[in-house]
Coordinates of C-alpha atoms in Angstrom, one line a residue:
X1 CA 44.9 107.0 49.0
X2 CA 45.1 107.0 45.0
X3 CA 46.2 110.4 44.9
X4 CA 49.0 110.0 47.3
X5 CA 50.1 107.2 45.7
X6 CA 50.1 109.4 42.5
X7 CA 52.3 112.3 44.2
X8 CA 55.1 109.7 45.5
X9 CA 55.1 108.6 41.7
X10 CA 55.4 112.1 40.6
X11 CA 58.1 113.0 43.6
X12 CA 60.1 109.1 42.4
X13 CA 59.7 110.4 38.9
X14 CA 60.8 113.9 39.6
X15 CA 64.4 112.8 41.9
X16 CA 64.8 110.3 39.0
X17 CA 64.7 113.1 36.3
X18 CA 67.0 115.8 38.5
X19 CA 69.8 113.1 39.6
X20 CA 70.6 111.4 36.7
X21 CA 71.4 114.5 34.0
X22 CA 73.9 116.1 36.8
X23 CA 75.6 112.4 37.3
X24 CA 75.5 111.0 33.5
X25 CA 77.2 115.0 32.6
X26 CA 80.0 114.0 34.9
X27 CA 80.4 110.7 32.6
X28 CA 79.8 112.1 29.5
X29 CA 82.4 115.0 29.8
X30 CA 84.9 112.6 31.3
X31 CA 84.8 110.8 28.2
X32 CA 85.7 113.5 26.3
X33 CA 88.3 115.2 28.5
X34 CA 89.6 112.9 30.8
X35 CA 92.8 110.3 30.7
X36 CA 92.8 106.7 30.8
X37 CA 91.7 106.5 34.2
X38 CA 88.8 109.2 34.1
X39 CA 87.5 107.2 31.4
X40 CA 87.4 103.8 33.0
X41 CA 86.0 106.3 36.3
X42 CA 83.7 107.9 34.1
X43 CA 82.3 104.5 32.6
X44 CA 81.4 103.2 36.0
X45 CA 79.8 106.9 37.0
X46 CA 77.9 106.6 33.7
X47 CA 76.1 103.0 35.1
X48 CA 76.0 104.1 38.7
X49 CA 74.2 107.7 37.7
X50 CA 71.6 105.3 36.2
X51 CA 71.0 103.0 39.3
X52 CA 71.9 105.8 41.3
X53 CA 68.6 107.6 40.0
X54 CA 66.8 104.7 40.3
X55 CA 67.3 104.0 43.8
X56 CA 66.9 107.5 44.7
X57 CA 63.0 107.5 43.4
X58 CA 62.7 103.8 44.9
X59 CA 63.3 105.3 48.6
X60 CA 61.0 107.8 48.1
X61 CA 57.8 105.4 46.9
X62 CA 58.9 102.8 49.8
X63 CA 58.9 105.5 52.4
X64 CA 55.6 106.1 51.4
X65 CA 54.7 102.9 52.6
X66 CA 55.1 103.0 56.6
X67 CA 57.7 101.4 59.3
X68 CA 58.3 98.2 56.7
X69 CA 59.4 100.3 53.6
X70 CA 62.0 102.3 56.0
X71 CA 63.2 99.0 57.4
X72 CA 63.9 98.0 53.7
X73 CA 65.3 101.2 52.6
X74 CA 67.8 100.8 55.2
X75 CA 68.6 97.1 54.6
X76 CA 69.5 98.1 50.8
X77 CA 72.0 100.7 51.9
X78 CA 73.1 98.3 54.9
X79 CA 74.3 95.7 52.3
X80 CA 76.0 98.5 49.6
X81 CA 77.9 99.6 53.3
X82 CA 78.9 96.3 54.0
X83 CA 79.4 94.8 50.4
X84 CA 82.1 98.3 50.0
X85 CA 83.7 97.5 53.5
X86 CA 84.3 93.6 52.2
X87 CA 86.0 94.8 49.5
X88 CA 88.2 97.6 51.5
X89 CA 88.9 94.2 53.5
X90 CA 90.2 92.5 51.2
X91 CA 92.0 94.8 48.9
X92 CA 93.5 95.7 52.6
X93 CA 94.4 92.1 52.9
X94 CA 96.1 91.9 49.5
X95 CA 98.1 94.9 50.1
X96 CA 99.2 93.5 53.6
X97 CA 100.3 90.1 51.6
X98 CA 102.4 92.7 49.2
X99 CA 103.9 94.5 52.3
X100 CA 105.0 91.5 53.3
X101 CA 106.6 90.0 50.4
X102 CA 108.8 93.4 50.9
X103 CA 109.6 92.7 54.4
X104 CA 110.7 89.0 53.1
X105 CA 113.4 90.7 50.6
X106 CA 115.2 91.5 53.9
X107 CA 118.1 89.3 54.9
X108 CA 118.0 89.7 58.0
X109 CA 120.8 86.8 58.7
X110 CA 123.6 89.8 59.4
X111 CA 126.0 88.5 56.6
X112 CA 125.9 92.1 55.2
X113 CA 125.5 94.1 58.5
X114 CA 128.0 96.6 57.9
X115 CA 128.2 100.1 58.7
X116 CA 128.9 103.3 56.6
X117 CA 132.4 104.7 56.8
X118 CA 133.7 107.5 55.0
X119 CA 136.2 105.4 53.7
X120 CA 133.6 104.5 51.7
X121 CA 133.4 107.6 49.3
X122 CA 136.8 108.2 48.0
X123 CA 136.4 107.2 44.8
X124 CA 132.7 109.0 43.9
X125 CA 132.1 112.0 42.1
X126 CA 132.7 115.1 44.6
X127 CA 128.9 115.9 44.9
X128 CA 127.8 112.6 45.8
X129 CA 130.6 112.6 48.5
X130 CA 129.5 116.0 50.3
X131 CA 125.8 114.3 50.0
X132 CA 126.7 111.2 51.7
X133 CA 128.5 113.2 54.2
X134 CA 126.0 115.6 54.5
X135 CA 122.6 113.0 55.4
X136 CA 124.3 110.1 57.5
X137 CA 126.7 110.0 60.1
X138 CA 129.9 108.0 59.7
X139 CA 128.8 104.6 61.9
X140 CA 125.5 104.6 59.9
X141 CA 124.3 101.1 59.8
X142 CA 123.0 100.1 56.4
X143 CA 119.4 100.8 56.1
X144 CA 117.7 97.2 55.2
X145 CA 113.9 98.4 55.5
X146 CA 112.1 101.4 55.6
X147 CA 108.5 102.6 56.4
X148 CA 107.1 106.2 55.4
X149 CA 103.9 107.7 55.8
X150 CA 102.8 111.0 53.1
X151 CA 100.0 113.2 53.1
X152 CA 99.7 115.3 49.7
X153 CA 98.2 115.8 46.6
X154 CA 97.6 114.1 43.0
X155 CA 96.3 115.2 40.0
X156 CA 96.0 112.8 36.6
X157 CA 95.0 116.0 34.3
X158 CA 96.5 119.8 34.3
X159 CA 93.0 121.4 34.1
X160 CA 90.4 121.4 36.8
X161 CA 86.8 120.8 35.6
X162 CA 84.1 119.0 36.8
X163 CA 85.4 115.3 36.1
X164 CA 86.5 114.5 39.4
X165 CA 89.9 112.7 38.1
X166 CA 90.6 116.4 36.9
X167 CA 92.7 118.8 39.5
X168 CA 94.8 118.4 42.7
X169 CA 93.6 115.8 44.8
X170 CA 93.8 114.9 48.4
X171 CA 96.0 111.5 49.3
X172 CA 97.4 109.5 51.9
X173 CA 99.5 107.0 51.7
X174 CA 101.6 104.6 53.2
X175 CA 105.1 103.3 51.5
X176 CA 107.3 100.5 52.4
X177 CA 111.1 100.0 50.9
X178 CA 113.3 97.1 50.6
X179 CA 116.9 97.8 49.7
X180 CA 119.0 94.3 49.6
X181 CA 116.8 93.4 46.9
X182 CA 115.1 96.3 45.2
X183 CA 111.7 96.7 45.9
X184 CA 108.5 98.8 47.5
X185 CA 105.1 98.8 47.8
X186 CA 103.4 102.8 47.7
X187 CA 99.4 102.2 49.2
X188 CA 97.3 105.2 48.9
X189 CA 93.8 106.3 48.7
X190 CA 93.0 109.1 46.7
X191 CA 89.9 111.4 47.2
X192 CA 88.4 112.3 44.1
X193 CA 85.2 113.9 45.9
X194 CA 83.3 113.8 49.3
X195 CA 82.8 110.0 49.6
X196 CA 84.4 109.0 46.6
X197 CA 87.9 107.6 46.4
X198 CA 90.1 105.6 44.7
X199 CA 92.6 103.5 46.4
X200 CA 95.7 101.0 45.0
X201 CA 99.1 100.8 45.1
X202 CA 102.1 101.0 42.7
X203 CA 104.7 98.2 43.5
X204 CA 108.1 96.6 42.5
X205 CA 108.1 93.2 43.6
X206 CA 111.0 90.6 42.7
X207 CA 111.9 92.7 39.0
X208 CA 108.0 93.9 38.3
X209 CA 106.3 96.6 38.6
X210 CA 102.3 96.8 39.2
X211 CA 100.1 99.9 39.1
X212 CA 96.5 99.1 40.4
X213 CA 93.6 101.2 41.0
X214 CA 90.1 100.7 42.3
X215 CA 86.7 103.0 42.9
X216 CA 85.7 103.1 46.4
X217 CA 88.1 99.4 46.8
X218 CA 85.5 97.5 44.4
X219 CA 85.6 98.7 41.0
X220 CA 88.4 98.3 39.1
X221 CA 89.9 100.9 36.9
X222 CA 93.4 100.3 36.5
X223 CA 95.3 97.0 36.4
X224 CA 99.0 97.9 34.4
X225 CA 101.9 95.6 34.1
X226 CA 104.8 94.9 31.4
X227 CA 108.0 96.3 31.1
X228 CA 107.3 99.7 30.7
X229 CA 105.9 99.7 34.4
X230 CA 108.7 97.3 35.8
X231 CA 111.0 99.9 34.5
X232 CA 109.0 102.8 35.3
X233 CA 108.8 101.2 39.2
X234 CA 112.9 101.0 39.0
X235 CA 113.3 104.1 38.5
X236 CA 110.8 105.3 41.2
X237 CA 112.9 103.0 43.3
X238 CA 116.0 104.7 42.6
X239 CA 114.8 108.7 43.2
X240 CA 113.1 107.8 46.5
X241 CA 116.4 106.3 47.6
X242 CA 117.1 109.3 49.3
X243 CA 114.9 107.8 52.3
X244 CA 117.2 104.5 52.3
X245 CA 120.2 106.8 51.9
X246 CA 122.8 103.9 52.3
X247 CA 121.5 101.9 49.1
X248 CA 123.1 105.1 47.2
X249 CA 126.6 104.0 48.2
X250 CA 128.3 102.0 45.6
X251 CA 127.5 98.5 44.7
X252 CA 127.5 95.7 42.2
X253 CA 123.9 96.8 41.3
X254 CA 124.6 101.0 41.6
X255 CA 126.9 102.9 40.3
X256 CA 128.3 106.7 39.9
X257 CA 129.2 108.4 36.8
X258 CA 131.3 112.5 37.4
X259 CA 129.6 115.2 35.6
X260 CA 130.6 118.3 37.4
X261 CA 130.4 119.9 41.1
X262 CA 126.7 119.6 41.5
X263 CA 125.3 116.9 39.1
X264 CA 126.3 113.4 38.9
X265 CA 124.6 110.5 37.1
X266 CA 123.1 107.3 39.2
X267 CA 123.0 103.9 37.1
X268 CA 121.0 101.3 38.7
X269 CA 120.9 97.6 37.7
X270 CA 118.0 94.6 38.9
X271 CA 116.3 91.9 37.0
X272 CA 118.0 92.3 33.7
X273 CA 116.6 95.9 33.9
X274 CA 118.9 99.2 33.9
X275 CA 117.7 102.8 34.3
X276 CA 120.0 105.6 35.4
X277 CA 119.2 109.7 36.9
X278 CA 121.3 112.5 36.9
X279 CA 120.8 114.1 40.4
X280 CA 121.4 117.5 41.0
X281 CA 122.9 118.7 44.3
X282 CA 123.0 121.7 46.1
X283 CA 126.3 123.6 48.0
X284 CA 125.0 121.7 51.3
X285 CA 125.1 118.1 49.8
X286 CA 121.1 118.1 49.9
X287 CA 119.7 116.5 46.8
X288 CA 117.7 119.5 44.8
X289 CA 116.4 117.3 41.7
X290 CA 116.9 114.3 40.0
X291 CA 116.0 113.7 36.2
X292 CA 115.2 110.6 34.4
X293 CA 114.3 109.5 30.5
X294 CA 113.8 106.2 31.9
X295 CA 110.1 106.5 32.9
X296 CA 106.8 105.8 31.0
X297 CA 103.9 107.6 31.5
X298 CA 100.1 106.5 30.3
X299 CA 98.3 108.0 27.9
X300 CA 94.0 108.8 27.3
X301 CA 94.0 105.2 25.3
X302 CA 95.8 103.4 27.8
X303 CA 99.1 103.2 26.5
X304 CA 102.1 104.9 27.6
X305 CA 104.7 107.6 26.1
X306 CA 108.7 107.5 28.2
X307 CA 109.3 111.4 28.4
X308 CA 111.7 112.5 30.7
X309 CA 110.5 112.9 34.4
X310 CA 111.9 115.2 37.3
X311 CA 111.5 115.0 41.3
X312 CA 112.6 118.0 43.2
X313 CA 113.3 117.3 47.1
X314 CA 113.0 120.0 49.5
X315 CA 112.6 120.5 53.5
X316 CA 115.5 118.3 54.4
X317 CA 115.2 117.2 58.2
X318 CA 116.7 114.7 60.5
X319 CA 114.5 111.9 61.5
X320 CA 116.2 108.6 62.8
X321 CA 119.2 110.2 62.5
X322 CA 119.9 110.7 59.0
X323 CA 118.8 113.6 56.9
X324 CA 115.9 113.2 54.7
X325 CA 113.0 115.2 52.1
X326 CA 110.1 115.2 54.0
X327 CA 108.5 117.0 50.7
X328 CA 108.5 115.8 47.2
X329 CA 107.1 116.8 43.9
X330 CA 107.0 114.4 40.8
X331 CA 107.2 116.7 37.1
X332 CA 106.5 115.7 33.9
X333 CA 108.8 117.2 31.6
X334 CA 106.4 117.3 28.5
X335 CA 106.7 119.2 24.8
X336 CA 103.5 121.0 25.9
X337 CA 105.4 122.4 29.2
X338 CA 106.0 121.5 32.8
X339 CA 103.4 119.4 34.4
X340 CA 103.4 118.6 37.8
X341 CA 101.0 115.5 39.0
X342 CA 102.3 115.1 42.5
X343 CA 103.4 117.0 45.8
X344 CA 103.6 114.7 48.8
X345 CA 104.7 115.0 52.4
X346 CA 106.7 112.9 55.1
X347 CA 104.9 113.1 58.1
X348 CA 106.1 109.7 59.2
X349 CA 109.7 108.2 58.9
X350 CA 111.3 104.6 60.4
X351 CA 114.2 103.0 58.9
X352 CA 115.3 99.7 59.9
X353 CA 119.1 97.9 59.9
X354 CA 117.6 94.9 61.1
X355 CA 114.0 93.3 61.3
X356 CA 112.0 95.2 64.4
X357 CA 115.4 97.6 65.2
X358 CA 115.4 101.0 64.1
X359 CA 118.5 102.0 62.2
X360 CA 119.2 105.2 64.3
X361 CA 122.8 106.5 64.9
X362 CA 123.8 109.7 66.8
X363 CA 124.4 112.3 64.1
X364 CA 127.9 114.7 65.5

């Protein structure tokens, strides 16, 4: 009996000593290589290797001990199951409240119900006419909500390597739009690994903007806010109008500056906050790009660095009746070069002139 005890020691001993080098190596490269949010990722990795390790050589002495120490081993990982799924809940739930506050912008009274008319365009620069012209139909009620669902990929560095916030990325996400007042809340999970995710949202609710991150729903890793990010979310707002096409058309709060036949320059006001894009346009009135210097981005010590940022739009498609992107990809335009950290998908569209009815008109 001593000398089994004695060989499920050495086998707890053993796990323990394999597991935690391959675990703590994630950690310690990430904090070396990675950005702000590998290192907060790689901090947590660096205490769960530990306890990781730990439980690992504890389910292999309790096993040893009959029916009672499986019973126990299975209680443990019972509670980290349902302690995760609580938190999924209600990070869920507080996403749902955000969501909401978006569908709330909506005045849905009808004082502003009116529909697009090409009498609308005749004093905008010529490209942003034959785009107008080109995604709606004249008739088009104005769009006052819209829902999208994207599969895609993210990536936070340009190299792969073995931290898993390094290299493309698998997400899916769902993103809601407001467009009397200005705002949207973008919830997505991202898979770093098998079983490992992140999951969060980047919103722009009444003027502010919110980036926020968690590790498998519980851990948090990012938690940003300030003017940077409210302006950051603006101009997000503004180069994903293309789903909401009508908030393009001229308003107190938007307005369009000539350059030539295929660019013109979008200036968007909210919240004491202004930010502006020059969008590129193609022959066919599709948008091809849009450029901004009005965006931050964050840096390895958590603070951030406004270099000039560029969406491309491509795959252009009817859904509801207007033509839309279904395929995005988000550029950095850095000193270093070109980096790309996003490619997402539509593979769900509604738009909505009025609460619960679809803002669908037939296209001629």
């Amino acid at each position: 009996m001593t000398m089994k005890g004695n060989r499920v020691d050495d086998v707890s001993i053993a796990c323990s000593n394999a597991v935690s080098p391959i675990l703590l190596s994630f950690a310690q490269k990430g904090q070396h290589s990675a950005g702000y949010l590998g290192k907060q990722i790689s901090k947590i990795i660096y205490k769960l290797g530990a306890l990781y390790a730990s439980l690992l050589a504890t389910l292999v002495s309790v096993l040893s001990h009959g029916p009672w120490g499986v019973l126990l081993s299975l209680g443990v990982f019972g509670m980290t199951g349902l302690i995760i799924l609580s938190a999924t809940f209600k990070l869920g739930r507080t996403i749902a409240e955000k969501v909401h506050q978006v569908i709330c912008t909506t005045d849905d009274s009808g004082e502003q119900r009116s529909r697009f008319s090409y009498g609308d365009l005749q004093d905008l620069p010529v490209p942003v006419q034959r785009y107008l012209t080109y995604c709606m139909p004249e008739g088009q009620p104005r769009i006052k909500y819209c829902a999208i669902k994207q599969h895609g990929w993210f990536r936070i560095r340009e190299n792969p390597g073995l931290v898993s916030t390094e290299g493309w990325k698998k997400v899916r996400a769902n993103q809601y739009f407001s467009t009397e007042e200005p705002a949207y809340v973008w919830d997505a999970y991202i898979w770093l690994a098998p079983l490992v995710w992140i999951r969060g949202w980047d919103c722009y609710l009444g003027g502010k903007g919110e980036l926020f991150w968690r590790l498998f729903s519980c851990f948090t890793l990012v938690d940003f806010g300030g003017p940077e990010i409210d302006q950051s979310a603006l101009v997000r707002y503004l180069s994903e109008a293309c789903y909401y096409p009508t908030a393009l058309l001229p308003s107190h709060r938007l307005r369009w500056t000539a350059i030539d036949d295929n660019h013109a320059k979008a200036t968007l006001m909210h919240a004491q906050q202004k930010v502006s894009g020059v969008f590129e346009f193609n022959s066919t009135g599709q948008i091809v790009s849009m450029c901004s210097e009005d965006r931050s981005r964050q840096l390895g010590d958590g603070s951030s660095s406004q270099d000039k940022w560029t969406g491309y739009y491509s795959n252009w498609a009817e859904r509801a009746g207007i033509m839309i992107p279904l395929e995005m990809e988000s550029v950095w335009n850095l000193i270093s070069g070109r980096f790309s950290f996003a490619r997402l998908t539509v593979v769900d569209y509604k738009c909505f002139s009025r609460i619960g009815r679809t803002s669908m008109c037939t296209r001629r």
